[in-house]
Tab-separated table of C-alpha atoms in Angstrom:
chain	number	residue	atom	x	y	z
A	1347	MET	CA	-85.178	-70.237	10.538
A	1348	THR	CA	-81.419	-71.241	10.133
A	1349	LYS	CA	-79.468	-69.654	7.122
A	1350	PRO	CA	-77.938	-72.154	4.870
A	1351	ALA	CA	-74.220	-72.725	5.726
A	1352	LYS	CA	-71.596	-70.940	3.261
A	1353	ARG	CA	-70.257	-73.397	0.633
A	1354	ASN	CA	-66.772	-73.489	-0.760
A	1355	ILE	CA	-67.983	-73.571	-4.208
A	1356	SER	CA	-65.337	-72.525	-7.089
A	1357	GLY	CA	-66.105	-71.317	-10.631
A	1358	VAL	CA	-66.790	-68.343	-12.750
A	1359	LEU	CA	-70.307	-66.833	-13.126
A	1360	LEU	CA	-70.771	-64.454	-16.319
A	1361	LEU	CA	-73.219	-61.971	-15.082
A	1362	ASP	CA	-75.073	-59.347	-16.811
A	1363	LYS	CA	-75.062	-56.505	-14.393
A	1364	PRO	CA	-78.336	-54.414	-14.235
A	1365	LEU	CA	-78.621	-50.794	-14.261
A	1366	ASN	CA	-78.560	-48.372	-11.213
A	1367	ILE	CA	-76.567	-50.678	-8.805
A	1368	SER	CA	-72.841	-50.862	-8.112
A	1369	SER	CA	-71.026	-53.922	-9.189
A	1370	ASN	CA	-69.989	-54.575	-5.578
A	1371	LYS	CA	-74.029	-54.844	-4.755
A	1372	ALA	CA	-74.283	-56.952	-7.964
A	1373	ILE	CA	-71.399	-59.192	-6.571
A	1374	GLN	CA	-72.921	-59.452	-3.050
A	1375	ILE	CA	-76.506	-60.537	-4.412
A	1376	ALA	CA	-74.652	-63.250	-6.667
A	1377	LYS	CA	-72.670	-64.348	-3.565
A	1378	HIS	CA	-75.714	-64.619	-1.498
A	1379	LEU	CA	-77.676	-66.524	-4.034
A	1380	PHE	CA	-74.900	-69.223	-4.564
A	1381	TYR	CA	-74.307	-69.087	-0.493
A	1382	ALA	CA	-70.612	-68.925	-1.536
A	1383	ALA	CA	-67.954	-68.530	1.114
A	1384	LYS	CA	-65.751	-66.508	-1.093
A	1385	CYS	CA	-66.431	-64.331	-3.929
A	1386	GLY	CA	-64.675	-61.791	-6.078
A	1387	HIS	CA	-65.017	-59.820	-9.492
A	1388	THR	CA	-62.652	-58.856	-12.433
A	1389	GLY	CA	-63.259	-55.305	-12.705
A	1390	THR	CA	-66.108	-53.010	-12.194
A	1391	LEU	CA	-68.936	-51.123	-13.826
A	1392	ASP	CA	-70.514	-48.075	-12.867
A	1393	PRO	CA	-74.011	-47.903	-11.331
A	1394	LEU	CA	-75.234	-46.433	-14.681
A	1395	ALA	CA	-73.552	-49.228	-16.805
A	1396	THR	CA	-74.672	-52.508	-17.555
A	1397	GLY	CA	-73.466	-55.542	-19.025
A	1398	LEU	CA	-70.764	-58.315	-18.702
A	1399	LEU	CA	-69.345	-58.693	-15.175
A	1400	PRO	CA	-67.455	-62.170	-14.396
A	1401	VAL	CA	-67.708	-63.022	-10.929
A	1402	CYS	CA	-65.230	-65.265	-9.509
A	1403	PHE	CA	-66.076	-67.871	-6.813
A	1404	GLY	CA	-64.109	-69.776	-4.435
A	1405	GLU	CA	-60.473	-70.915	-6.226
A	1406	ALA	CA	-61.464	-68.666	-9.112
A	1407	THR	CA	-60.538	-65.680	-7.012
A	1408	LYS	CA	-56.797	-66.561	-7.494
A	1409	PHE	CA	-57.028	-66.035	-11.053
A	1410	SER	CA	-59.421	-62.947	-11.376
A	1411	SER	CA	-56.483	-60.656	-12.139
A	1412	VAL	CA	-56.367	-62.228	-15.487
A	1413	LEU	CA	-59.106	-60.353	-16.992
A	1414	LEU	CA	-58.331	-57.025	-15.491
A	1415	GLY	CA	-55.892	-56.595	-18.476
A	1416	ALA	CA	-58.116	-58.221	-20.842
A	1417	ASN	CA	-59.513	-56.219	-23.858
A	1418	LYS	CA	-63.081	-55.147	-23.598
A	1419	THR	CA	-66.057	-54.216	-26.114
A	1420	TYR	CA	-68.604	-51.519	-25.283
A	1421	GLU	CA	-71.994	-50.347	-26.671
A	1422	THR	CA	-72.542	-46.727	-25.773
A	1423	THR	CA	-74.417	-43.617	-26.801
A	1424	LEU	CA	-72.935	-40.181	-26.612
A	1425	LYS	CA	-74.882	-37.078	-26.291
A	1426	LEU	CA	-73.082	-34.341	-28.170
A	1427	GLY	CA	-72.758	-30.832	-27.443
A	1428	PHE	CA	-73.336	-31.569	-23.692
A	1429	MET	CA	-70.904	-32.028	-20.844
A	1430	SER	CA	-71.357	-33.780	-17.481
A	1431	THR	CA	-69.504	-33.239	-14.179
A	1432	THR	CA	-69.065	-36.993	-14.116
A	1433	GLY	CA	-69.083	-37.862	-17.745
A	1434	ASP	CA	-72.178	-39.789	-17.838
A	1435	ALA	CA	-75.960	-38.964	-16.944
A	1436	GLU	CA	-75.479	-39.085	-13.328
A	1437	GLY	CA	-73.556	-35.713	-13.093
A	1438	GLU	CA	-74.891	-32.093	-13.634
A	1439	ILE	CA	-75.366	-31.690	-17.102
A	1440	SER	CA	-74.755	-28.289	-19.072
A	1441	GLN	CA	-75.099	-27.565	-22.739
A	1442	VAL	CA	-71.765	-26.393	-24.516
A	1443	ALA	CA	-73.248	-23.989	-26.898
A	1444	ALA	CA	-76.567	-23.572	-27.966
A	1445	THR	CA	-75.351	-22.671	-31.757
A	1446	VAL	CA	-73.245	-25.842	-31.900
A	1447	GLN	CA	-74.307	-27.722	-35.132
A	1448	ASN	CA	-74.887	-31.505	-35.089
A	1449	PRO	CA	-72.201	-33.223	-37.068
A	1450	ALA	CA	-72.838	-35.143	-40.263
A	1451	PHE	CA	-72.390	-38.948	-40.145
A	1452	SER	CA	-69.274	-38.526	-42.765
A	1453	ALA	CA	-67.612	-36.092	-40.313
A	1454	CYS	CA	-68.181	-38.599	-37.556
A	1455	GLU	CA	-66.467	-41.383	-39.628
A	1456	GLN	CA	-63.513	-39.484	-40.497
A	1457	THR	CA	-63.093	-38.013	-36.578
A	1458	ILE	CA	-63.276	-41.491	-35.047
A	1459	GLN	CA	-60.311	-42.861	-37.068
A	1460	ASP	CA	-57.988	-40.257	-35.289
A	1461	PHE	CA	-58.856	-42.200	-31.846
A	1462	ILE	CA	-57.948	-45.952	-33.215
A	1463	GLY	CA	-54.781	-47.197	-32.159
A	1464	PRO	CA	-52.571	-46.071	-29.307
A	1465	ILE	CA	-53.787	-42.704	-28.107
A	1466	MET	CA	-53.022	-40.441	-24.860
A	1467	GLN	CA	-55.609	-40.084	-22.444
A	1468	THR	CA	-56.320	-38.237	-19.032
A	1469	PRO	CA	-58.072	-40.311	-16.269
A	1470	PRO	CA	-61.299	-38.394	-15.198
A	1471	MET	CA	-61.529	-37.226	-11.869
A	1472	TYR	CA	-64.608	-39.497	-11.574
A	1473	SER	CA	-62.605	-42.510	-11.323
A	1474	ALA	CA	-61.258	-44.883	-8.592
A	1475	LEU	CA	-57.847	-44.241	-9.411
A	1476	LYS	CA	-56.059	-43.050	-6.115
A	1477	HIS	CA	-54.204	-40.088	-5.146
A	1478	GLN	CA	-52.312	-40.235	-1.797
A	1479	GLY	CA	-54.384	-43.274	-1.021
A	1480	LYS	CA	-57.909	-41.704	-1.718
A	1481	PRO	CA	-59.941	-42.393	-4.910
A	1482	LEU	CA	-59.993	-39.338	-7.186
A	1483	TYR	CA	-63.883	-39.301	-7.194
A	1484	ALA	CA	-63.813	-38.633	-3.333
A	1485	TYR	CA	-61.648	-35.483	-4.115
A	1486	ALA	CA	-64.333	-34.729	-6.940
A	1487	ARG	CA	-67.168	-34.988	-4.682
A	1488	GLY	CA	-65.472	-32.618	-2.421
A	1489	GLY	CA	-65.050	-30.046	-5.353
A	1490	GLU	CA	-61.199	-30.464	-5.437
A	1491	ILE	CA	-59.330	-31.174	-8.746
A	1492	ILE	CA	-56.383	-33.287	-8.696
A	1493	GLU	CA	-53.849	-32.917	-11.576
A	1494	ARG	CA	-53.524	-36.070	-13.371
A	1495	GLN	CA	-51.066	-37.339	-15.947
A	1496	ALA	CA	-52.062	-38.729	-19.257
A	1497	ARG	CA	-51.305	-42.232	-20.066
A	1498	GLU	CA	-51.139	-44.377	-23.272
A	1499	ILE	CA	-54.234	-46.643	-24.009
A	1500	ILE	CA	-55.240	-48.459	-27.098
A	1501	ILE	CA	-58.461	-48.496	-29.126
A	1502	HIS	CA	-58.647	-51.382	-31.250
A	1503	GLY	CA	-61.797	-50.359	-33.107
A	1504	ILE	CA	-64.750	-47.822	-33.180
A	1505	GLN	CA	-67.902	-48.540	-35.309
A	1506	ILE	CA	-70.882	-46.182	-35.547
A	1507	ARG	CA	-73.967	-47.768	-35.000
A	1508	SER	CA	-76.396	-44.929	-35.414
A	1509	LEU	CA	-76.348	-40.898	-35.555
A	1510	LEU	CA	-79.751	-39.135	-34.673
A	1511	HIS	CA	-79.567	-35.510	-34.236
A	1512	ASN	CA	-76.936	-35.393	-31.615
A	1513	GLU	CA	-76.959	-38.968	-30.239
A	1514	LEU	CA	-73.965	-41.052	-31.746
A	1515	GLN	CA	-74.204	-44.668	-30.705
A	1516	LEU	CA	-70.852	-46.399	-30.934
A	1517	ASN	CA	-69.416	-49.819	-30.680
A	1518	ILE	CA	-65.798	-49.764	-28.915
A	1519	GLN	CA	-63.110	-52.170	-28.570
A	1520	CYS	CA	-60.416	-51.109	-26.420
A	1521	GLY	CA	-57.467	-52.222	-24.345
A	1522	THR	CA	-57.046	-52.027	-20.312
A	1523	GLY	CA	-57.278	-48.869	-18.695
A	1524	THR	CA	-59.461	-47.079	-21.017
A	1525	TYR	CA	-62.195	-44.652	-19.678
A	1526	ILE	CA	-65.316	-44.527	-22.019
A	1527	ARG	CA	-66.484	-41.476	-20.522
A	1528	THR	CA	-63.267	-39.535	-21.024
A	1529	LEU	CA	-63.255	-40.987	-24.773
A	1530	ALA	CA	-66.715	-39.595	-25.250
A	1531	GLU	CA	-65.688	-36.161	-23.918
A	1532	ASP	CA	-62.561	-36.266	-26.476
A	1533	ILE	CA	-64.639	-37.289	-29.371
A	1534	GLY	CA	-67.302	-34.517	-28.842
A	1535	LYS	CA	-64.653	-32.022	-28.765
A	1536	ALA	CA	-62.957	-33.255	-32.139
A	1537	LEU	CA	-66.162	-33.240	-33.467
A	1538	GLY	CA	-66.482	-29.419	-32.911
A	1539	CYS	CA	-69.415	-30.039	-30.439
A	1540	GLY	CA	-67.505	-28.899	-27.503
A	1541	GLY	CA	-67.833	-32.092	-25.620
A	1542	ALA	CA	-69.895	-35.017	-24.804
A	1543	TYR	CA	-71.215	-37.276	-22.096
A	1544	LEU	CA	-72.179	-40.806	-21.935
A	1545	LEU	CA	-76.300	-41.396	-21.884
A	1546	SER	CA	-75.549	-45.190	-21.771
A	1547	LEU	CA	-72.784	-47.653	-21.531
A	1548	ARG	CA	-72.857	-51.625	-22.025
A	1549	ARG	CA	-70.135	-53.777	-21.781
A	1550	THR	CA	-70.740	-56.563	-24.282
A	1551	ALA	CA	-67.577	-58.512	-24.157
A	1552	ILE	CA	-64.275	-59.188	-22.320
A	1553	ASP	CA	-61.422	-61.188	-23.717
A	1554	ARG	CA	-63.588	-64.366	-25.219
A	1555	PHE	CA	-66.464	-63.943	-23.043
A	1556	GLN	CA	-69.611	-62.462	-24.254
A	1557	VAL	CA	-72.796	-60.640	-22.696
A	1558	THR	CA	-74.734	-63.420	-24.430
A	1559	GLN	CA	-73.514	-66.008	-22.240
A	1560	ALA	CA	-74.244	-64.132	-19.175
A	1561	HIS	CA	-76.944	-64.423	-16.891
A	1562	THR	CA	-78.985	-61.816	-15.080
A	1563	LEU	CA	-79.651	-61.570	-11.456
A	1564	LEU	CA	-83.494	-61.834	-11.812
A	1565	ALA	CA	-83.006	-65.285	-13.695
A	1566	LEU	CA	-80.672	-66.576	-11.307
A	1567	GLU	CA	-83.465	-65.640	-8.487
A	1568	GLU	CA	-85.708	-67.907	-10.216
A	1569	MET	CA	-83.625	-70.865	-10.653
A	1570	ASN	CA	-83.140	-73.695	-8.046
A	1571	ALA	CA	-79.802	-74.445	-6.627
A	1572	ALA	CA	-78.880	-77.120	-8.981
A	1573	GLU	CA	-79.730	-74.827	-11.883
A	1574	ARG	CA	-77.725	-71.873	-10.508
A	1575	ASP	CA	-74.546	-74.026	-10.154
A	1576	ALA	CA	-74.792	-75.287	-13.566
A	1577	CYS	CA	-74.503	-71.690	-14.596
A	1578	LEU	CA	-70.838	-71.770	-13.395
A	1579	LEU	CA	-67.965	-71.882	-15.587
A	1580	PRO	CA	-64.842	-74.208	-14.616
A	1581	VAL	CA	-62.159	-72.194	-12.920
A	1582	ASP	CA	-59.496	-72.596	-16.048
A	1583	CYS	CA	-61.677	-70.941	-18.303
A	1584	LEU	CA	-59.935	-67.721	-17.428
A	1585	LEU	CA	-56.833	-69.147	-18.411
A	1586	GLN	CA	-57.261	-70.551	-21.981
A	1587	ALA	CA	-54.509	-68.092	-23.300
A	1588	TYR	CA	-51.795	-70.409	-21.700
A	1589	PRO	CA	-50.441	-73.604	-23.079
A	1590	ALA	CA	-51.729	-76.599	-21.439
A	1591	VAL	CA	-49.533	-79.254	-19.883
A	1592	THR	CA	-50.427	-82.572	-18.304
A	1593	LEU	CA	-48.429	-84.117	-15.370
A	1594	SER	CA	-47.967	-87.368	-14.151
A	1595	ASP	CA	-49.413	-88.551	-10.824
A	1596	GLN	CA	-45.723	-88.382	-9.324
A	1597	SER	CA	-45.082	-85.040	-10.949
A	1598	ALA	CA	-48.198	-83.688	-9.473
A	1599	ILE	CA	-47.378	-84.630	-6.004
A	1600	LEU	CA	-43.877	-83.109	-6.179
A	1601	LEU	CA	-45.059	-80.124	-7.585
A	1602	GLN	CA	-47.579	-79.415	-4.727
A	1603	GLN	CA	-44.598	-80.014	-2.326
A	1604	GLY	CA	-42.894	-77.072	-3.853
A	1605	ARG	CA	-40.707	-78.971	-5.760
A	1606	THR	CA	-39.525	-78.453	-9.633
A	1607	VAL	CA	-40.272	-81.401	-12.029
A	1608	GLU	CA	-39.157	-81.913	-15.394
A	1609	CYS	CA	-41.163	-81.536	-18.465
A	1610	GLN	CA	-42.680	-84.561	-19.662
A	1611	PRO	CA	-40.681	-86.544	-22.099
A	1612	GLY	CA	-41.482	-86.040	-25.847
A	1613	SER	CA	-42.740	-82.287	-24.993
A	1614	ASN	CA	-41.807	-79.254	-27.102
A	1615	ALA	CA	-39.343	-76.955	-25.460
A	1616	MET	CA	-40.771	-73.675	-24.186
A	1617	PRO	CA	-39.122	-70.629	-23.597
A	1618	ALA	CA	-37.942	-69.938	-19.803
A	1619	GLY	CA	-40.552	-67.560	-18.274
A	1620	GLU	CA	-43.502	-69.437	-20.078
A	1621	VAL	CA	-46.673	-69.724	-18.166
A	1622	ILE	CA	-48.643	-72.749	-18.395
A	1623	ARG	CA	-51.945	-74.470	-17.299
A	1624	LEU	CA	-51.207	-77.547	-15.194
A	1625	TYR	CA	-53.433	-80.740	-15.222
A	1626	ASN	CA	-53.542	-84.347	-13.583
A	1627	ARG	CA	-55.914	-86.752	-14.722
A	1628	GLN	CA	-57.758	-84.065	-16.633
A	1629	HIS	CA	-58.276	-81.848	-13.158
A	1630	PHE	CA	-56.971	-78.347	-13.497
A	1631	MET	CA	-54.103	-77.917	-10.942
A	1632	GLY	CA	-53.251	-74.392	-11.320
A	1633	LEU	CA	-50.421	-72.365	-13.175
A	1634	GLY	CA	-46.928	-73.268	-13.536
A	1635	GLU	CA	-43.800	-71.543	-15.092
A	1636	ILE	CA	-40.919	-72.909	-17.145
A	1637	THR	CA	-37.318	-72.495	-15.897
A	1638	ALA	CA	-34.268	-72.067	-17.520
A	1639	LYS	CA	-33.502	-75.759	-16.992
A	1640	GLN	CA	-36.490	-76.537	-19.023
A	1641	GLU	CA	-38.397	-77.772	-15.718
A	1642	ILE	CA	-41.852	-76.717	-14.244
A	1643	MET	CA	-42.157	-74.847	-11.088
A	1644	ALA	CA	-45.493	-74.026	-9.590
A	1645	LYS	CA	-46.754	-70.330	-10.014
A	1646	ARG	CA	-50.137	-70.453	-8.815
A	1647	LEU	CA	-51.931	-73.748	-7.448
A	1648	LEU	CA	-55.239	-74.500	-6.270
A	1649	SER	CA	-55.303	-75.183	-2.608
A	1650	ASN	CA	-54.765	-78.653	-1.435
A	1651	SER	CA	-58.214	-78.939	0.068
A	1652	TYR	CA	-59.934	-78.000	-3.110
A	1653	TRP	CA	-57.727	-80.592	-5.162
A	1654	SER	CA	-58.322	-83.205	-2.864
A	1655	GLU	CA	-61.897	-82.944	-3.414
A	1656	ILE	CA	-61.804	-82.872	-7.233
A	1657	ALA	CA	-59.163	-85.473	-7.863
A	1658	VAL	CA	-60.989	-88.191	-6.070
């Protein structure tokens, strides 16, 4: 039986990654379901984490980095008084001390306030950060510990969902570069429990995207091709934070030729360096940038082949 040809489709799929598979595996399954020629992601989740994983197809891969630095929201459950070699349930678990008392709800409320705002955090050994071209987790699996420098992250908010014995369930809103496993350990230590590890982790939001908008792999598998394609969001959904500018046909052509063009008459002046979304006849063209002369230059445009298809 002949395999269907790969399709040059473009768009963004909000995927609800299941438990116990890697982000790369989930993305490859999605790529196969859509018969997509090109596919990428906007940041990974560990195999034991679930939740929102935006997947970029085709031309959307050009803008996937936008979400790498976006704010994220997580639901997580901490096991207080225990430590894990990996920071989660996948590692070797050890009890810190049998005599440690479970904290009171009021103590948890008070302690987590110290973690809100800019804080310093040391990345864990079980992470994809690289040392001399090799990810830290590769050293960790070989029993080697690499010295890491603490770096500043930001925690926008933490809310307690429940506290049952030594299991603390939290909602966490954080900036880019935050390791929830490390945050869990640090909270456990600050509570006087000696540490903590993650029993579960679910990403519920990235920027303005919510996991309630996402589709599971099982649901996608049960759809026909047209239903799956209808799940894709347009490429420019990733870029709504940038102001939009509509170009005339002539300006659109000149910009594709590598020329700069004047801002549209009557448009408000924008500061030099401002990144903008570009449109022509309601079709998204890509990103531009305002020059010191109040002209527009191309920053990242959709390919000419894609543009010719949608602009017909």
